């Protein structure tokens, strides 16, 4: 059995997918790019601005599920330019503190709306 999780404070799904899906104790969060929910535009400020916004979008979906960043156990980060890794890593480290989730970081050719970063996550209910 699964349940859909939606937050009005994160970009709406623009296709046949959910912002997050919960099944028993696991919550699977779809990838978030640096899209500002109110405007539908990518955040300004290059990789730093888009990373901050993508993390804020993840936080909004986590909040809708009654969770926080502390509940995230795995993330996957997609970057269109691996030269941005240090900037992303620094901002990511401000968002995830304590026991950080396991993580993969993958270089990709392109992302939706020409975003520079996308982050997906898996969280566990206590």
GROMACS .gro file of C-alpha atoms in nm:
model
  126
    1UNK     CA    1   0.000   0.000   0.000
    2UNK     CA    2   0.124   0.348  -0.078
    3UNK     CA    3   0.014   0.706  -0.018
    4UNK     CA    4   0.084   1.021  -0.214
    5UNK     CA    5   0.245   1.316  -0.033
    6UNK     CA    6   0.206   1.668  -0.170
    7UNK     CA    7   0.330   2.008  -0.057
    8UNK     CA    8   0.200   2.339  -0.189
    9UNK     CA    9   0.538   2.485  -0.091
   10UNK     CA   10   0.732   2.278  -0.346
   11UNK     CA   11   0.693   2.277  -0.724
   12UNK     CA   12   0.391   2.076  -0.837
   13UNK     CA   13   0.451   1.757  -1.030
   14UNK     CA   14   0.447   1.839  -1.401
   15UNK     CA   15   0.399   1.482  -1.518
   16UNK     CA   16   0.270   1.145  -1.407
   17UNK     CA   17   0.462   1.132  -1.079
   18UNK     CA   18   0.417   1.237  -0.716
   19UNK     CA   19   0.628   1.477  -0.512
   20UNK     CA   20   0.667   1.187  -0.269
   21UNK     CA   21   0.520   0.844  -0.204
   22UNK     CA   22   0.502   0.677   0.135
   23UNK     CA   23   0.495   0.303   0.186
   24UNK     CA   24   0.498   0.169   0.542
   25UNK     CA   25   0.803   0.334   0.701
   26UNK     CA   26   0.974   0.463   0.386
   27UNK     CA   27   0.911   0.792   0.207
   28UNK     CA   28   1.050   0.826  -0.147
   29UNK     CA   29   1.093   1.189  -0.255
   30UNK     CA   30   1.104   1.269  -0.625
   31UNK     CA   31   1.397   1.472  -0.749
   32UNK     CA   32   1.376   1.844  -0.682
   33UNK     CA   33   1.541   2.106  -0.897
   34UNK     CA   34   1.596   2.470  -0.801
   35UNK     CA   35   1.249   2.573  -0.918
   36UNK     CA   36   1.074   2.847  -0.720
   37UNK     CA   37   0.718   2.718  -0.657
   38UNK     CA   38   0.556   3.063  -0.664
   39UNK     CA   39   0.701   3.169  -0.999
   40UNK     CA   40   0.783   2.846  -1.181
   41UNK     CA   41   1.128   2.988  -1.257
   42UNK     CA   42   1.468   2.853  -1.166
   43UNK     CA   43   1.634   3.028  -0.874
   44UNK     CA   44   1.888   3.294  -0.963
   45UNK     CA   45   2.249   3.273  -0.851
   46UNK     CA   46   2.369   2.981  -1.059
   47UNK     CA   47   2.451   2.655  -0.888
   48UNK     CA   48   2.442   2.806  -0.536
   49UNK     CA   49   2.095   2.956  -0.582
   50UNK     CA   50   1.956   2.643  -0.745
   51UNK     CA   51   2.107   2.414  -0.482
   52UNK     CA   52   1.957   2.618  -0.198
   53UNK     CA   53   1.617   2.616  -0.368
   54UNK     CA   54   1.629   2.241  -0.444
   55UNK     CA   55   1.705   2.175  -0.076
   56UNK     CA   56   1.421   2.408   0.030
   57UNK     CA   57   1.187   2.217  -0.201
   58UNK     CA   58   1.297   1.886  -0.047
   59UNK     CA   59   1.241   2.034   0.297
   60UNK     CA   60   0.886   2.140   0.201
   61UNK     CA   61   0.798   1.788   0.085
   62UNK     CA   62   0.956   1.635   0.395
   63UNK     CA   63   0.753   1.875   0.611
   64UNK     CA   64   0.433   1.771   0.429
   65UNK     CA   65   0.518   1.413   0.526
   66UNK     CA   66   0.575   1.516   0.888
   67UNK     CA   67   0.949   1.459   0.855
   68UNK     CA   68   1.271   1.660   0.850
   69UNK     CA   69   1.616   1.632   0.696
   70UNK     CA   70   1.713   1.419   0.997
   71UNK     CA   71   1.489   1.140   0.862
   72UNK     CA   72   1.664   1.122   0.524
   73UNK     CA   73   1.879   0.811   0.485
   74UNK     CA   74   1.978   0.830   0.117
   75UNK     CA   75   2.008   1.099  -0.147
   76UNK     CA   76   2.111   1.109  -0.507
   77UNK     CA   77   2.247   1.436  -0.647
   78UNK     CA   78   2.251   1.494  -1.023
   79UNK     CA   79   2.484   1.767  -1.155
   80UNK     CA   80   2.521   1.895  -1.509
   81UNK     CA   81   2.874   2.012  -1.427
   82UNK     CA   82   3.092   1.822  -1.180
   83UNK     CA   83   3.299   2.139  -1.139
   84UNK     CA   84   3.009   2.254  -0.915
   85UNK     CA   85   3.066   1.968  -0.670
   86UNK     CA   86   3.245   2.175  -0.403
   87UNK     CA   87   2.977   2.447  -0.398
   88UNK     CA   88   2.701   2.187  -0.379
   89UNK     CA   89   2.887   1.989  -0.114
   90UNK     CA   90   2.926   2.299   0.107
   91UNK     CA   91   2.554   2.389   0.086
   92UNK     CA   92   2.448   2.025   0.125
   93UNK     CA   93   2.657   2.006   0.445
   94UNK     CA   94   2.467   2.303   0.589
   95UNK     CA   95   2.134   2.131   0.519
   96UNK     CA   96   2.222   1.779   0.636
   97UNK     CA   97   2.393   1.782   0.976
   98UNK     CA   98   2.462   1.515   1.235
   99UNK     CA   99   2.447   1.170   1.076
  100UNK     CA  100   2.437   1.263   0.709
  101UNK     CA  101   2.252   1.038   0.465
  102UNK     CA  102   2.428   0.801   0.231
  103UNK     CA  103   2.473   0.980  -0.102
  104UNK     CA  104   2.553   0.931  -0.466
  105UNK     CA  105   2.651   1.220  -0.692
  106UNK     CA  106   2.616   1.168  -1.065
  107UNK     CA  107   2.719   1.387  -1.356
  108UNK     CA  108   2.445   1.411  -1.618
  109UNK     CA  109   2.418   1.573  -1.957
  110UNK     CA  110   2.104   1.776  -1.888
  111UNK     CA  111   1.813   1.816  -1.647
  112UNK     CA  112   1.453   1.938  -1.685
  113UNK     CA  113   1.417   2.310  -1.761
  114UNK     CA  114   1.796   2.331  -1.803
  115UNK     CA  115   1.842   2.305  -1.426
  116UNK     CA  116   2.197   2.267  -1.298
  117UNK     CA  117   2.111   2.028  -1.011
  118UNK     CA  118   1.847   1.779  -0.904
  119UNK     CA  119   1.830   1.604  -0.567
  120UNK     CA  120   1.614   1.303  -0.477
  121UNK     CA  121   1.585   1.142  -0.135
  122UNK     CA  122   1.460   0.848   0.068
  123UNK     CA  123   1.347   0.908   0.426
  124UNK     CA  124   1.249   0.671   0.706
  125UNK     CA  125   0.973   0.724   0.959
  126UNK     CA  126   1.083   0.673   1.320
   0.00000   0.00000   0.00000
